[in-house]
């Protein structure tokens, strides 16, 4: 009835309008990749595969990769030109999220350093 | 023909299709509704960012009480993660079946999604009850306050997602898969996928980094 003549420039988030037959496959590929990323996260955190101080970095990288998999394969936010509005809103959201989390960690780490001087730094001040 | 054009633009304008960016008339209602809900989901993410920031700042302040490494059971967390991931998958397949008007398949996937989500909540509830019973409730330390707030808010979202799913399944049963119901299903699936994305953050920051 319709479908063939529905050419939309604005794409709906969460829906892949142009490739209806690829959808089941897309979800399955996404699930497989997400499971791989999840297992990799557990392996990295529980084994000595990575150099110990690098484990948090490895976990963050795997989490970002998995979030990317979710966005592309489950929410269908690709790089197509018809996705501009959705991607722009997402980019703004990511900016705010990074500012809140990164800014909080940065500021509080500084306050902790300044508010509670350790015995060493007390001695250093005395020496001057 | 007449039914289909309720939710799309009239056939007369199909020769001058809207190309977005203000030319050719407004976007279809489906696009507008989902975009609005997408904005809500992103604002929900910003709220979670505040809770993540609080947890990241307070995770070391255990006030002499239990640390994450002593409290968390990674085997349960792995099962929770798999449940949520599979429920996101079945949610996607359910939404797809609804789009294609396969209502029997939709009910099957909706039931699977509900069972997986309920299993997740059951494990999480057991974990919370066990922690409180060991004297590691939300009042014990700043670490535990921020832990229960962050993970509890995610759990509350999953709970409301399940209630919403039952409500939508009833709507599909009573009203059928008509455009208004399909738009609600689309919003719900966005919500459910977003919860899985938040869980990736919880898993990484709270559980895996807390135990490593």
GROMACS .gro file of C-alpha atoms in nm:
model
  340
    1UNK     CA    1   0.000   0.000   0.000
    2UNK     CA    2   0.276   0.238   0.089
    3UNK     CA    3   0.641   0.193   0.166
    4UNK     CA    4   0.786   0.217  -0.182
    5UNK     CA    5   0.702   0.585  -0.217
    6UNK     CA    6   0.782   0.684   0.141
    7UNK     CA    7   1.107   0.874   0.108
    8UNK     CA    8   1.174   1.062   0.429
    9UNK     CA    9   1.463   1.294   0.480
   10UNK     CA   10   1.429   1.297   0.859
   11UNK     CA   11   1.494   0.957   1.003
   12UNK     CA   12   1.313   0.831   1.312
   13UNK     CA   13   1.546   0.728   1.593
   14UNK     CA   14   1.523   0.355   1.666
   15UNK     CA   15   1.400   0.262   1.320
   16UNK     CA   16   1.582   0.162   1.006
   17UNK     CA   17   1.346   0.289   0.739
   18UNK     CA   18   1.535   0.209   0.424
   19UNK     CA   19   1.647  -0.151   0.473
   20UNK     CA   20   1.350  -0.341   0.614
   21UNK     CA   21   1.490  -0.683   0.524
   22UNK     CA   22   1.823  -0.626   0.698
   23UNK     CA   23   1.666  -0.563   1.038
   24UNK     CA   24   1.660  -0.907   1.197
   25UNK     CA   25   2.019  -0.957   1.084
   26UNK     CA   26   2.120  -0.618   1.222
   27UNK     CA   27   1.982  -0.699   1.568
   28UNK     CA   28   2.152  -1.039   1.569
   29UNK     CA   29   2.489  -0.895   1.467
   30UNK     CA   30   2.449  -0.630   1.737
   31UNK     CA   31   2.370  -0.892   2.000
   32UNK     CA   32   2.676  -1.100   1.902
   33UNK     CA   33   2.908  -0.797   1.915
   34UNK     CA   34   2.762  -0.681   2.248
   35UNK     CA   35   2.812  -1.027   2.402
   36UNK     CA   36   3.173  -1.033   2.278
   37UNK     CA   37   3.234  -0.690   2.433
   38UNK     CA   38   3.070  -0.795   2.762
   39UNK     CA   39   3.276  -1.113   2.792
   40UNK     CA   40   3.591  -0.919   2.701
   41UNK     CA   41   3.513  -0.671   2.982
   42UNK     CA   42   3.479  -0.951   3.237
   43UNK     CA   43   3.797  -1.121   3.113
   44UNK     CA   44   3.996  -0.796   3.128
   45UNK     CA   45   3.880  -0.719   3.482
   46UNK     CA   46   3.932  -1.071   3.618
   47UNK     CA   47   4.258  -1.183   3.457
   48UNK     CA   48   4.608  -1.046   3.418
   49UNK     CA   49   4.561  -1.005   3.044
   50UNK     CA   50   4.618  -0.630   3.067
   51UNK     CA   51   4.889  -0.448   3.262
   52UNK     CA   52   4.715  -0.379   3.596
   53UNK     CA   53   4.716   0.005   3.588
   54UNK     CA   54   4.575  -0.012   3.234
   55UNK     CA   55   4.268  -0.217   3.331
   56UNK     CA   56   4.036   0.084   3.395
   57UNK     CA   57   4.136   0.232   3.060
   58UNK     CA   58   4.070  -0.101   2.888
   59UNK     CA   59   3.729  -0.128   3.056
   60UNK     CA   60   3.631   0.224   2.952
   61UNK     CA   61   3.737   0.155   2.593
   62UNK     CA   62   3.531  -0.167   2.586
   63UNK     CA   63   3.230   0.015   2.738
   64UNK     CA   64   3.248   0.290   2.475
   65UNK     CA   65   3.275   0.025   2.203
   66UNK     CA   66   2.970  -0.156   2.339
   67UNK     CA   67   2.767   0.166   2.365
   68UNK     CA   68   2.862   0.231   2.002
   69UNK     CA   69   2.737  -0.117   1.907
   70UNK     CA   70   2.406  -0.049   2.087
   71UNK     CA   71   2.361   0.286   1.914
   72UNK     CA   72   2.434   0.154   1.565
   73UNK     CA   73   2.272  -0.191   1.570
   74UNK     CA   74   1.985  -0.144   1.819
   75UNK     CA   75   1.902   0.225   1.782
   76UNK     CA   76   2.010   0.242   1.415
   77UNK     CA   77   2.195   0.570   1.450
   78UNK     CA   78   2.425   0.541   1.151
   79UNK     CA   79   2.616   0.809   0.969
   80UNK     CA   80   2.352   0.857   0.697
   81UNK     CA   81   2.265   1.214   0.604
   82UNK     CA   82   1.901   1.160   0.707
   83UNK     CA   83   2.008   1.103   1.066
   84UNK     CA   84   2.144   1.453   1.122
   85UNK     CA   85   1.890   1.568   1.382
   86UNK     CA   86   1.920   1.251   1.590
   87UNK     CA   87   2.300   1.256   1.582
   88UNK     CA   88   2.315   1.624   1.674
   89UNK     CA   89   2.089   1.570   1.975
   90UNK     CA   90   2.302   1.271   2.077
   91UNK     CA   91   2.622   1.472   2.037
   92UNK     CA   92   2.485   1.743   2.266
   93UNK     CA   93   2.379   1.481   2.522
   94UNK     CA   94   2.725   1.322   2.513
   95UNK     CA   95   2.885   1.664   2.562
   96UNK     CA   96   2.675   1.733   2.873
   97UNK     CA   97   2.734   1.383   3.013
   98UNK     CA   98   3.111   1.412   2.967
   99UNK     CA   99   3.114   1.762   3.125
  100UNK     CA  100   2.919   1.643   3.431
  101UNK     CA  101   3.114   1.322   3.493
  102UNK     CA  102   3.460   1.436   3.387
  103UNK     CA  103   3.423   1.778   3.551
  104UNK     CA  104   3.303   1.629   3.882
  105UNK     CA  105   3.588   1.378   3.901
  106UNK     CA  106   3.845   1.644   3.809
  107UNK     CA  107   3.719   1.908   4.053
  108UNK     CA  108   3.672   1.673   4.349
  109UNK     CA  109   4.016   1.514   4.294
  110UNK     CA  110   4.166   1.863   4.314
  111UNK     CA  111   3.967   1.954   4.625
  112UNK     CA  112   4.071   1.629   4.795
  113UNK     CA  113   4.435   1.702   4.716
  114UNK     CA  114   4.413   2.056   4.853
  115UNK     CA  115   4.185   2.000   5.153
  116UNK     CA  116   4.367   1.708   5.309
  117UNK     CA  117   4.741   1.760   5.286
  118UNK     CA  118   4.933   1.444   5.360
  119UNK     CA  119   5.212   1.423   5.617
  120UNK     CA  120   5.471   1.457   5.339
  121UNK     CA  121   5.335   1.780   5.202
  122UNK     CA  122   5.305   1.923   5.555
  123UNK     CA  123   5.675   1.855   5.611
  124UNK     CA  124   5.763   2.013   5.278
  125UNK     CA  125   5.583   2.331   5.379
  126UNK     CA  126   5.767   2.335   5.711
  127UNK     CA  127   6.104   2.301   5.538
  128UNK     CA  128   6.045   2.619   5.342
  129UNK     CA  129  -0.484   0.353   0.074
  130UNK     CA  130  -0.694   0.579   0.293
  131UNK     CA  131  -0.586   0.404   0.614
  132UNK     CA  132  -0.219   0.424   0.530
  133UNK     CA  133  -0.227   0.795   0.455
  134UNK     CA  134  -0.346   0.884   0.805
  135UNK     CA  135   0.006   0.851   0.935
  136UNK     CA  136   0.197   0.960   0.626
  137UNK     CA  137   0.165   1.262   0.406
  138UNK     CA  138  -0.127   1.275   0.161
  139UNK     CA  139  -0.075   1.104  -0.172
  140UNK     CA  140  -0.117   1.435  -0.357
  141UNK     CA  141   0.209   1.569  -0.214
  142UNK     CA  142   0.413   1.260  -0.299
  143UNK     CA  143   0.550   1.428  -0.611
  144UNK     CA  144   0.689   1.711  -0.399
  145UNK     CA  145   0.824   1.501  -0.113
  146UNK     CA  146   0.942   1.681   0.196
  147UNK     CA  147   1.317   1.684   0.198
  148UNK     CA  148   1.352   1.799   0.559
  149UNK     CA  149   1.524   2.114   0.673
  150UNK     CA  150   1.200   2.315   0.653
  151UNK     CA  151   1.118   2.263   0.285
  152UNK     CA  152   0.807   2.078   0.173
  153UNK     CA  153   0.605   2.075   0.494
  154UNK     CA  154   0.631   1.917   0.837
  155UNK     CA  155   0.787   1.578   0.907
  156UNK     CA  156   0.553   1.281   0.960
  157UNK     CA  157   0.406   1.248   1.308
  158UNK     CA  158   0.601   0.929   1.371
  159UNK     CA  159   0.931   1.110   1.316
  160UNK     CA  160   0.829   1.401   1.537
  161UNK     CA  161   0.709   1.176   1.821
  162UNK     CA  162   1.019   0.959   1.818
  163UNK     CA  163   1.248   1.262   1.799
  164UNK     CA  164   1.075   1.417   2.100
  165UNK     CA  165   1.111   1.093   2.292
  166UNK     CA  166   1.476   1.072   2.186
  167UNK     CA  167   1.527   1.415   2.349
  168UNK     CA  168   1.363   1.280   2.667
  169UNK     CA  169   1.591   0.974   2.663
  170UNK     CA  170   1.896   1.199   2.629
  171UNK     CA  171   1.778   1.415   2.921
  172UNK     CA  172   1.738   1.096   3.124
  173UNK     CA  173   2.099   1.016   3.034
  174UNK     CA  174   2.201   1.356   3.170
  175UNK     CA  175   2.027   1.272   3.498
  176UNK     CA  176   2.212   0.940   3.512
  177UNK     CA  177   2.535   1.129   3.442
  178UNK     CA  178   2.479   1.319   3.767
  179UNK     CA  179   2.435   0.992   3.958
  180UNK     CA  180   2.741   0.841   3.786
  181UNK     CA  181   2.944   1.148   3.880
  182UNK     CA  182   2.830   1.122   4.243
  183UNK     CA  183   2.925   0.755   4.253
  184UNK     CA  184   3.262   0.813   4.087
  185UNK     CA  185   3.343   1.083   4.343
  186UNK     CA  186   3.219   0.890   4.650
  187UNK     CA  187   3.320   0.533   4.567
  188UNK     CA  188   3.625   0.545   4.793
  189UNK     CA  189   3.441   0.688   5.096
  190UNK     CA  190   3.344   0.363   5.266
  191UNK     CA  191   3.361   0.503   5.624
  192UNK     CA  192   3.535   0.188   5.741
  193UNK     CA  193   3.257  -0.032   5.605
  194UNK     CA  194   3.251  -0.289   5.326
  195UNK     CA  195   3.407  -0.205   4.991
  196UNK     CA  196   3.270  -0.299   4.654
  197UNK     CA  197   3.521  -0.581   4.616
  198UNK     CA  198   3.379  -0.746   4.931
  199UNK     CA  199   3.012  -0.695   4.841
  200UNK     CA  200   2.978  -0.759   4.468
  201UNK     CA  201   2.917  -1.105   4.324
  202UNK     CA  202   3.036  -1.094   3.963
  203UNK     CA  203   2.864  -1.420   3.870
  204UNK     CA  204   2.524  -1.265   3.947
  205UNK     CA  205   2.624  -0.945   3.770
  206UNK     CA  206   2.715  -1.145   3.459
  207UNK     CA  207   2.373  -1.314   3.460
  208UNK     CA  208   2.205  -0.974   3.506
  209UNK     CA  209   2.402  -0.833   3.212
  210UNK     CA  210   2.311  -1.123   2.984
  211UNK     CA  211   1.941  -1.095   3.084
  212UNK     CA  212   1.932  -0.725   3.001
  213UNK     CA  213   2.123  -0.771   2.676
  214UNK     CA  214   1.894  -1.052   2.558
  215UNK     CA  215   1.587  -0.850   2.659
  216UNK     CA  216   1.714  -0.560   2.449
  217UNK     CA  217   1.746  -0.806   2.157
  218UNK     CA  218   1.396  -0.950   2.201
  219UNK     CA  219   1.260  -0.595   2.244
  220UNK     CA  220   1.409  -0.502   1.907
  221UNK     CA  221   1.265  -0.813   1.741
  222UNK     CA  222   0.927  -0.743   1.906
  223UNK     CA  223   0.920  -0.387   1.775
  224UNK     CA  224   1.013  -0.520   1.432
  225UNK     CA  225   0.735  -0.780   1.440
  226UNK     CA  226   0.487  -0.508   1.538
  227UNK     CA  227   0.603  -0.291   1.246
  228UNK     CA  228   0.531  -0.584   1.015
  229UNK     CA  229   0.190  -0.642   1.176
  230UNK     CA  230   0.283  -0.990   1.308
  231UNK     CA  231   0.094  -0.960   1.635
  232UNK     CA  232   0.151  -1.322   1.747
  233UNK     CA  233   0.528  -1.279   1.710
  234UNK     CA  234   0.502  -0.945   1.889
  235UNK     CA  235   0.333  -1.105   2.191
  236UNK     CA  236   0.595  -1.382   2.197
  237UNK     CA  237   0.887  -1.135   2.198
  238UNK     CA  238   0.710  -0.906   2.446
  239UNK     CA  239   0.664  -1.199   2.685
  240UNK     CA  240   1.032  -1.297   2.647
  241UNK     CA  241   1.136  -0.936   2.711
  242UNK     CA  242   0.919  -0.922   3.021
  243UNK     CA  243   1.056  -1.249   3.162
  244UNK     CA  244   1.418  -1.143   3.102
  245UNK     CA  245   1.358  -0.800   3.256
  246UNK     CA  246   1.182  -0.953   3.557
  247UNK     CA  247   1.471  -1.199   3.605
  248UNK     CA  248   1.712  -0.905   3.606
  249UNK     CA  249   1.503  -0.727   3.871
  250UNK     CA  250   1.475  -1.043   4.081
  251UNK     CA  251   1.854  -1.089   4.089
  252UNK     CA  252   1.909  -0.721   4.163
  253UNK     CA  253   1.648  -0.723   4.440
  254UNK     CA  254   1.807  -1.031   4.598
  255UNK     CA  255   2.147  -0.863   4.580
  256UNK     CA  256   2.015  -0.546   4.747
  257UNK     CA  257   1.837  -0.743   5.022
  258UNK     CA  258   2.153  -0.945   5.088
  259UNK     CA  259   2.361  -0.629   5.120
  260UNK     CA  260   2.114  -0.465   5.359
  261UNK     CA  261   2.102  -0.786   5.566
  262UNK     CA  262   2.483  -0.776   5.598
  263UNK     CA  263   2.464  -0.423   5.741
  264UNK     CA  264   2.571  -0.265   5.412
  265UNK     CA  265   2.253  -0.066   5.348
  266UNK     CA  266   2.236   0.279   5.190
  267UNK     CA  267   2.285   0.447   5.528
  268UNK     CA  268   2.619   0.282   5.601
  269UNK     CA  269   2.857   0.502   5.398
  270UNK     CA  270   2.868   0.761   5.121
  271UNK     CA  271   2.989   0.486   4.886
  272UNK     CA  272   2.679   0.275   4.959
  273UNK     CA  273   2.442   0.575   4.943
  274UNK     CA  274   2.565   0.660   4.594
  275UNK     CA  275   2.567   0.291   4.494
  276UNK     CA  276   2.204   0.235   4.595
  277UNK     CA  277   2.097   0.564   4.434
  278UNK     CA  278   2.263   0.491   4.101
  279UNK     CA  279   2.182   0.120   4.067
  280UNK     CA  280   1.840   0.167   4.233
  281UNK     CA  281   1.743   0.442   3.987
  282UNK     CA  282   1.835   0.212   3.700
  283UNK     CA  283   1.629  -0.066   3.861
  284UNK     CA  284   1.334   0.173   3.901
  285UNK     CA  285   1.359   0.255   3.531
  286UNK     CA  286   1.355  -0.117   3.445
  287UNK     CA  287   1.049  -0.163   3.669
  288UNK     CA  288   0.861   0.120   3.501
  289UNK     CA  289   0.968  -0.017   3.162
  290UNK     CA  290   0.811  -0.352   3.249
  291UNK     CA  291   0.486  -0.190   3.367
  292UNK     CA  292   0.481   0.016   3.048
  293UNK     CA  293   0.534  -0.303   2.842
  294UNK     CA  294   0.233  -0.476   3.004
  295UNK     CA  295   0.024  -0.166   2.938
  296UNK     CA  296   0.132  -0.157   2.572
  297UNK     CA  297   0.071  -0.530   2.524
  298UNK     CA  298  -0.284  -0.472   2.654
  299UNK     CA  299  -0.323  -0.185   2.405
  300UNK     CA  300  -0.207  -0.405   2.118
  301UNK     CA  301  -0.454  -0.670   2.233
  302UNK     CA  302  -0.748  -0.429   2.256
  303UNK     CA  303  -0.674  -0.172   1.986
  304UNK     CA  304  -0.459  -0.371   1.744
  305UNK     CA  305  -0.137  -0.260   1.578
  306UNK     CA  306  -0.260   0.076   1.455
  307UNK     CA  307  -0.032   0.375   1.398
  308UNK     CA  308  -0.084   0.541   1.739
  309UNK     CA  309  -0.005   0.215   1.919
  310UNK     CA  310   0.299   0.157   1.696
  311UNK     CA  311   0.433   0.502   1.789
  312UNK     CA  312   0.399   0.418   2.158
  313UNK     CA  313   0.580   0.089   2.100
  314UNK     CA  314   0.859   0.275   1.923
  315UNK     CA  315   0.901   0.511   2.221
  316UNK     CA  316   0.904   0.215   2.459
  317UNK     CA  317   1.172   0.034   2.259
  318UNK     CA  318   1.388   0.350   2.260
  319UNK     CA  319   1.347   0.362   2.639
  320UNK     CA  320   1.437  -0.005   2.680
  321UNK     CA  321   1.749   0.013   2.458
  322UNK     CA  322   1.859   0.325   2.648
  323UNK     CA  323   1.836   0.136   2.978
  324UNK     CA  324   2.071  -0.127   2.840
  325UNK     CA  325   2.317   0.149   2.747
  326UNK     CA  326   2.301   0.285   3.104
  327UNK     CA  327   2.364  -0.067   3.234
  328UNK     CA  328   2.686  -0.086   3.029
  329UNK     CA  329   2.804   0.216   3.230
  330UNK     CA  330   2.689   0.065   3.562
  331UNK     CA  331   2.857  -0.267   3.484
  332UNK     CA  332   3.186  -0.100   3.392
  333UNK     CA  333   3.212   0.175   3.653
  334UNK     CA  334   3.042   0.012   3.951
  335UNK     CA  335   3.098  -0.361   3.925
  336UNK     CA  336   3.403  -0.435   3.710
  337UNK     CA  337   3.609  -0.137   3.829
  338UNK     CA  338   3.486  -0.189   4.185
  339UNK     CA  339   3.615  -0.547   4.193
  340UNK     CA  340   3.928  -0.511   3.981
   0.00000   0.00000   0.00000
